[in-house]
Amino acid sequence: MYSLATPGLPVSAHSVLDVVPQLPGQSAAAALRETVEVAQTADDLGYRRFWVAEQHGVRGAGGASPAVLAAVLAARTDRIRLGSGSVLLTNHRPLVVAEQFAALAAAYPSRIDLGVGRAPAVPPSTAAALGLTEKGWDSFPQRLDELCRFLRDGLPGRAPVGDVRLALAGLPPPVFVMTDNPASAQVAAVRGLPLFLGHHSAPAGTLASAAAYRDNFEPTGPTGKSYVGVTVAVVAADTDEDAVARLGEYVRVKSRLKTAANRATPAELMELLEPPITGRERLKAERLLNEPGYVVGTRSGVAAGLATVAASTGADELMLVPLAFDSLVRSAILRTVAAGLTRAIRSVPRHTPHFVATA
């Protein structure tokens, strides 16, 4: 499907974004256990980060609490960075987010990231449960400034600007802005913060957002350098046919979960998810093959596709969204991608670290 015209980024410049998939009838414990296993696979293969997306009221997604999930994942992995992709800052008070991630950074030094973004549009019932208002959505830049101030105030030897002191203050985690539009990209740029763009969900705005970020970047952040990551939906398999079939299976399940009645029981949902795939679902999967934010194919084809995305966007890092509900398939996708990128799988003995890391 792709030809490798230019060399791509190494595995270490690739990361993973997960939503903690949970199918009807699957226990929460099983969903968490499977996501841990995928994170461990990513860790062993040398991927840079494993982030969890915050989603509320989305059937089939269990990643509503990224800070809690990052703690679970960090305790069961060795090297990979853990974090949020993203904490929806308009859903939370900045102090609470700063305290949560300060505690994580203290427990796992140099392994925690804090990705933040605006909350997307949600159904009225979900918005009411979260206490969201239109004013809160518009307050993202102010909340971002407040969050960064709390984290900076927590630096050793620094006196707090205000009366509120950050609990468990120490070296703060890096803050990333995650978005799919030029306005929020510019918010990150003028603050000198690194950026991740949702290329897999809104590819039409990627180049404009990247340009707005680079054109307006101010070297005032922690590193003084611009940094752009791009998310990419990926499905990989031994053959193109198998990869397309995996994509079709994902589309079949996701489409039926999305269109099911709000009050459907787990038993009704399980019946609804029974195969086979319909003609409409197959057509939808085939259309996704032409989306610039999707890369589907064999290990060599996917490596070439990812190199094309990196070259066309100027990305410093690619964050992969493996499209599968089954953890074994998500792990297999990551292995196949890593094999295509390096042609050799790194295998490292695993040990379970203490919950609180020591210096």
Coordinates of C-alpha atoms in Angstrom, one line a residue:
M1 CA 0.0 0.0 0.0
Y2 CA 3.0 2.3 0.6
S3 CA 6.5 2.5 -0.7
L4 CA 9.4 3.5 1.6
A5 CA 10.8 6.6 -0.2
T6 CA 12.5 8.2 2.8
P7 CA 13.7 6.7 6.1
G8 CA 11.3 7.1 8.9
L9 CA 11.6 7.7 12.6
P10 CA 13.0 5.0 14.9
V11 CA 10.8 3.0 17.3
S12 CA 11.9 5.3 20.2
A13 CA 10.2 8.2 18.4
H14 CA 6.9 6.4 18.3
S15 CA 4.4 6.2 21.2
V16 CA 1.0 4.7 21.9
L17 CA -2.4 6.2 22.7
D18 CA -5.0 3.9 24.3
V19 CA -8.6 4.3 25.5
V20 CA -8.7 1.2 27.7
P21 CA -11.3 -0.7 25.5
Q22 CA -14.0 -2.5 27.4
L23 CA -16.4 -4.7 25.5
P24 CA -20.0 -5.5 26.8
G25 CA -19.8 -8.4 29.3
Q26 CA -16.1 -7.8 30.0
S27 CA -15.3 -6.9 33.6
A28 CA -13.5 -3.7 34.5
A29 CA -10.7 -5.7 36.0
A30 CA -10.2 -7.7 32.7
A31 CA -10.2 -4.4 30.7
L32 CA -7.5 -2.9 33.0
R33 CA -5.5 -6.1 32.9
E34 CA -5.5 -6.2 29.2
T35 CA -4.4 -2.6 28.9
V36 CA -1.6 -3.3 31.3
E37 CA -0.4 -6.1 29.0
V38 CA -0.5 -3.8 26.0
A39 CA 1.5 -1.2 27.9
Q40 CA 4.1 -3.9 28.9
T41 CA 4.4 -4.9 25.2
A42 CA 5.0 -1.3 24.2
D43 CA 7.6 -1.0 27.0
D44 CA 9.5 -4.1 25.9
L45 CA 9.5 -3.0 22.3
G46 CA 11.1 0.4 23.0
Y47 CA 8.2 2.7 22.4
R48 CA 8.6 6.1 24.0
R49 CA 5.3 6.8 25.8
F50 CA 2.0 5.1 26.6
W51 CA -0.8 7.6 27.1
V52 CA -4.5 7.1 28.1
A53 CA -7.2 9.3 26.7
E54 CA -9.8 10.8 29.0
Q55 CA -13.3 10.0 27.7
H56 CA -16.6 10.1 29.5
G57 CA -19.9 8.4 28.5
V58 CA -18.3 6.6 25.6
R59 CA -19.5 3.0 25.3
G60 CA -16.5 0.7 24.9
A61 CA -13.9 3.1 26.3
G62 CA -12.8 2.9 30.0
G63 CA -10.1 5.6 30.1
A64 CA -12.1 8.2 32.2
S65 CA -9.3 8.7 34.8
P66 CA -5.9 9.1 33.1
A67 CA -4.1 9.9 36.4
V68 CA -5.3 6.8 38.1
L69 CA -4.6 4.6 35.1
A70 CA -1.1 6.1 34.7
A71 CA -0.3 5.0 38.3
V72 CA -1.6 1.5 37.6
L73 CA 0.5 1.3 34.4
A74 CA 3.6 2.8 35.8
A75 CA 3.6 0.3 38.6
R76 CA 3.7 -2.6 36.1
T77 CA 6.1 -1.3 33.5
D78 CA 9.8 -0.5 33.6
R79 CA 10.9 2.3 31.4
I80 CA 8.2 3.7 29.1
R81 CA 6.8 7.1 29.9
L82 CA 3.1 7.1 31.1
G83 CA 0.6 9.9 30.9
S84 CA -2.6 11.4 29.7
G85 CA -3.6 11.9 26.1
S86 CA -5.2 14.0 27.3
V87 CA -6.6 15.3 30.6
L88 CA -9.5 17.4 29.4
L89 CA -8.6 20.5 31.4
T90 CA -12.0 22.1 31.0
N91 CA -13.4 19.2 33.0
H92 CA -11.2 19.8 36.1
R93 CA -9.7 22.4 38.4
P94 CA -6.1 23.0 37.5
L95 CA -4.9 22.6 41.1
V96 CA -6.4 19.1 41.3
V97 CA -4.7 18.0 38.0
A98 CA -1.4 19.6 39.2
E99 CA -1.5 17.7 42.5
Q100 CA -2.4 14.4 40.9
F101 CA 0.5 14.6 38.4
A102 CA 2.9 16.0 40.9
A103 CA 2.3 12.9 43.0
L104 CA 2.8 10.7 40.0
A105 CA 6.1 12.5 39.1
A106 CA 7.3 12.0 42.6
A107 CA 6.5 8.3 42.6
Y108 CA 7.9 7.7 39.1
P109 CA 10.7 10.3 38.4
S110 CA 11.3 11.0 34.7
R111 CA 8.5 8.7 33.6
I112 CA 5.3 10.8 33.8
D113 CA 3.8 13.1 31.1
L114 CA 0.9 15.5 31.4
G115 CA -1.0 16.0 28.1
V116 CA -3.9 18.4 28.4
G117 CA -6.6 19.6 26.0
R118 CA -10.1 21.0 25.7
A119 CA -13.2 18.8 26.3
P120 CA -14.9 17.9 23.1
A121 CA -18.7 18.2 22.6
V122 CA -20.5 15.6 24.7
P123 CA -24.2 14.7 25.1
P124 CA -26.1 17.1 27.4
S125 CA -26.5 14.4 30.1
T126 CA -22.7 13.8 30.2
A127 CA -22.0 17.6 30.2
A128 CA -24.4 18.1 33.1
A129 CA -22.8 15.2 35.1
L130 CA -19.4 16.8 34.6
G131 CA -20.6 20.3 35.4
L132 CA -19.5 21.6 32.0
T133 CA -20.5 25.0 30.8
E134 CA -19.7 27.0 27.6
K135 CA -17.7 29.4 29.7
G136 CA -15.6 26.5 31.1
W137 CA -14.8 25.3 27.5
D138 CA -13.6 28.8 26.6
S139 CA -11.4 29.0 29.7
F140 CA -8.8 26.5 28.4
P141 CA -5.9 29.1 28.0
Q142 CA -6.5 30.5 31.5
R143 CA -6.7 27.0 33.0
L144 CA -3.5 26.0 31.2
D145 CA -1.7 29.0 32.7
E146 CA -3.0 28.2 36.1
L147 CA -1.9 24.6 35.8
C148 CA 1.6 25.5 34.7
R149 CA 1.9 28.1 37.4
F150 CA 1.1 25.5 40.1
L151 CA 3.6 23.1 38.7
R152 CA 6.3 25.8 38.4
D153 CA 5.6 26.9 42.0
G154 CA 6.4 23.4 43.1
L155 CA 10.0 23.5 41.9
P156 CA 12.5 23.0 44.7
G157 CA 13.6 26.3 46.2
R158 CA 10.8 28.3 44.5
A159 CA 8.4 30.4 46.6
P160 CA 4.7 30.0 45.6
V161 CA 3.3 33.1 43.8
G162 CA -0.1 32.7 45.6
D163 CA -1.3 31.4 48.9
V164 CA -1.9 27.8 47.7
R165 CA 1.0 25.4 47.9
L166 CA 1.2 22.4 45.7
A167 CA 1.1 19.1 47.6
L168 CA 4.0 16.7 47.0
A169 CA 5.8 19.4 45.0
G170 CA 9.0 18.5 43.2
L171 CA 10.3 18.3 39.6
P172 CA 7.1 18.7 37.6
P173 CA 6.1 16.4 34.7
P174 CA 6.4 18.0 31.2
V175 CA 3.1 19.5 30.0
F176 CA 1.9 18.9 26.4
V177 CA -1.1 20.4 24.6
M178 CA -3.1 18.0 22.6
T179 CA -5.5 19.4 20.0
D180 CA -6.7 19.2 16.4
N181 CA -7.2 22.9 15.6
P182 CA -5.0 25.9 14.9
A183 CA -6.4 28.0 17.8
S184 CA -5.3 25.6 20.5
A185 CA -2.0 24.9 18.7
Q186 CA -1.3 28.6 18.9
V187 CA -2.1 28.5 22.7
A188 CA 0.7 26.0 23.0
A189 CA 3.0 27.9 20.8
V190 CA 3.0 31.2 22.6
R191 CA 3.6 29.4 25.9
G192 CA 6.5 27.4 24.5
L193 CA 4.9 24.1 25.2
P194 CA 5.2 20.9 23.1
L195 CA 2.2 19.9 20.9
F196 CA 0.5 16.7 19.9
L197 CA -2.0 16.9 17.0
G198 CA -5.0 14.5 16.6
H199 CA -4.1 13.6 13.0
H200 CA -6.1 10.3 13.3
S201 CA -9.3 12.1 14.2
A202 CA -9.1 15.4 12.3
P203 CA -6.4 15.1 9.6
A204 CA -7.8 18.0 7.6
G205 CA -6.5 20.5 10.2
T206 CA -3.1 18.9 10.9
L207 CA -1.0 21.0 8.5
A208 CA -2.7 24.3 9.4
S209 CA -2.3 23.5 13.1
A210 CA 1.3 22.6 12.8
A211 CA 2.0 25.8 10.8
A212 CA 0.2 28.0 13.4
Y213 CA 2.3 26.4 16.1
R214 CA 5.6 26.8 14.4
D215 CA 4.9 30.3 13.2
N216 CA 3.9 31.5 16.6
F217 CA 6.3 29.5 18.8
E218 CA 7.9 31.4 21.6
P219 CA 11.0 29.8 23.1
T220 CA 9.8 30.4 26.7
G221 CA 9.0 26.9 27.7
P222 CA 11.1 24.3 29.6
T223 CA 13.1 23.3 26.6
G224 CA 13.0 26.4 24.5
K225 CA 12.4 24.3 21.4
S226 CA 9.3 23.6 19.4
Y227 CA 8.1 20.0 19.4
V228 CA 5.3 18.5 17.3
G229 CA 3.9 15.0 17.7
V230 CA 1.2 13.5 15.5
T231 CA -1.3 10.8 16.2
V232 CA -1.9 8.0 13.6
A233 CA -4.4 5.2 13.6
V234 CA -2.7 2.0 12.7
V235 CA -3.6 -1.6 11.8
A236 CA -0.8 -4.0 10.9
A237 CA -0.7 -7.7 10.1
D238 CA 1.3 -10.3 8.1
T239 CA -0.6 -9.5 4.9
D240 CA -2.6 -6.6 3.5
E241 CA -5.7 -8.7 3.5
D242 CA -5.4 -9.6 7.1
A243 CA -4.8 -5.9 8.0
V244 CA -7.9 -4.8 6.2
A245 CA -9.9 -7.6 7.9
R246 CA -8.7 -6.4 11.3
L247 CA -9.8 -2.9 10.4
G248 CA -13.2 -4.2 9.3
E249 CA -13.6 -6.0 12.6
Y250 CA -12.8 -2.8 14.6
V251 CA -15.2 -0.8 12.5
R252 CA -17.9 -3.4 12.9
V253 CA -17.7 -3.4 16.7
K254 CA -17.2 0.4 17.1
S255 CA -20.1 1.2 14.8
R256 CA -22.5 -1.1 16.5
L257 CA -21.5 0.2 20.0
K258 CA -22.0 3.8 18.8
T259 CA -25.5 3.2 17.4
A260 CA -26.9 0.9 20.1
A261 CA -29.7 2.2 22.3
N262 CA -28.5 4.2 25.3
R263 CA -30.3 1.8 27.7
A264 CA -29.3 -1.4 26.0
T265 CA -28.3 -4.2 28.4
P266 CA -24.9 -6.0 28.2
A267 CA -26.7 -9.1 27.0
E268 CA -28.4 -7.0 24.2
L269 CA -25.1 -5.4 23.3
M270 CA -23.3 -8.8 23.1
E271 CA -26.0 -10.0 20.8
L272 CA -25.7 -6.9 18.7
L273 CA -22.0 -7.4 18.3
E274 CA -22.3 -10.9 16.8
P275 CA -20.6 -11.2 13.3
P276 CA -20.7 -11.1 10.3
I277 CA -19.7 -7.7 9.1
T278 CA -22.3 -5.9 7.0
G279 CA -21.8 -4.4 3.6
R280 CA -22.2 -0.9 5.0
E281 CA -19.5 -1.6 7.7
R282 CA -17.2 -3.0 5.1
L283 CA -17.6 0.0 2.9
K284 CA -16.8 2.3 5.9
A285 CA -13.6 0.4 6.6
E286 CA -12.6 0.7 2.9
R287 CA -13.1 4.4 3.0
L288 CA -10.8 4.7 6.0
L289 CA -8.0 3.2 4.0
N290 CA -7.8 6.5 2.1
E291 CA -7.8 8.7 5.2
P292 CA -4.4 10.4 5.7
G293 CA -4.6 9.7 9.5
Y294 CA -4.9 5.9 9.0
V295 CA -2.0 3.6 8.1
V296 CA -3.0 0.0 7.4
G297 CA -0.9 -2.9 5.9
T298 CA 2.0 -5.2 6.4
R299 CA 5.0 -4.4 8.6
S300 CA 7.0 -2.9 5.6
G301 CA 3.9 -1.1 4.3
V302 CA 3.1 0.4 7.7
A303 CA 6.7 1.5 8.2
A304 CA 6.6 3.3 4.9
G305 CA 3.2 4.8 5.7
L306 CA 4.4 6.2 9.0
A307 CA 7.5 7.6 7.3
T308 CA 5.2 9.4 4.9
V309 CA 3.1 10.9 7.7
A310 CA 6.3 12.0 9.5
A311 CA 7.7 13.6 6.4
S312 CA 4.5 15.3 5.3
T313 CA 3.8 16.8 8.8
G314 CA 7.3 17.4 9.9
A315 CA 6.5 15.4 13.1
D316 CA 9.2 14.9 15.7
E317 CA 7.2 11.9 17.1
L318 CA 4.3 9.7 16.0
M319 CA 1.8 8.5 18.5
L320 CA 0.1 5.3 17.3
V321 CA -3.5 4.4 18.0
P322 CA -3.8 0.6 17.5
L323 CA -7.3 0.0 16.2
A324 CA -8.5 -3.1 18.0
F325 CA -10.6 -3.9 21.1
D326 CA -8.8 -7.2 21.7
S327 CA -5.6 -6.6 23.7
L328 CA -3.8 -9.5 21.9
V329 CA -4.5 -7.8 18.6
R330 CA -3.3 -4.4 19.9
S331 CA -0.1 -6.0 21.1
A332 CA 0.3 -7.8 17.8
I333 CA -0.1 -4.6 15.9
L334 CA 2.6 -2.9 18.0
R335 CA 5.0 -5.8 17.5
T336 CA 4.4 -5.8 13.7
V337 CA 5.0 -2.1 13.5
A338 CA 8.2 -2.3 15.6
A339 CA 9.4 -5.1 13.4
G340 CA 8.8 -3.0 10.3
L341 CA 10.6 0.0 11.9
T342 CA 13.6 -1.9 13.1
R343 CA 13.4 -5.4 11.6
A344 CA 14.4 -6.7 15.0
I345 CA 12.4 -7.0 18.2
R346 CA 14.1 -6.0 21.4
S347 CA 13.3 -8.3 24.3
V348 CA 14.3 -7.2 27.8
P349 CA 13.7 -9.2 31.0
R350 CA 10.9 -7.7 33.0
H351 CA 10.8 -7.0 36.7
T352 CA 8.0 -5.4 38.7
P353 CA 9.2 -2.0 40.2
H354 CA 8.2 -0.8 43.6
F355 CA 5.2 1.6 43.6
V356 CA 7.3 4.5 44.8
A357 CA 10.5 4.8 43.0
T358 CA 13.6 5.8 45.0
A359 CA 16.4 8.0 44.0

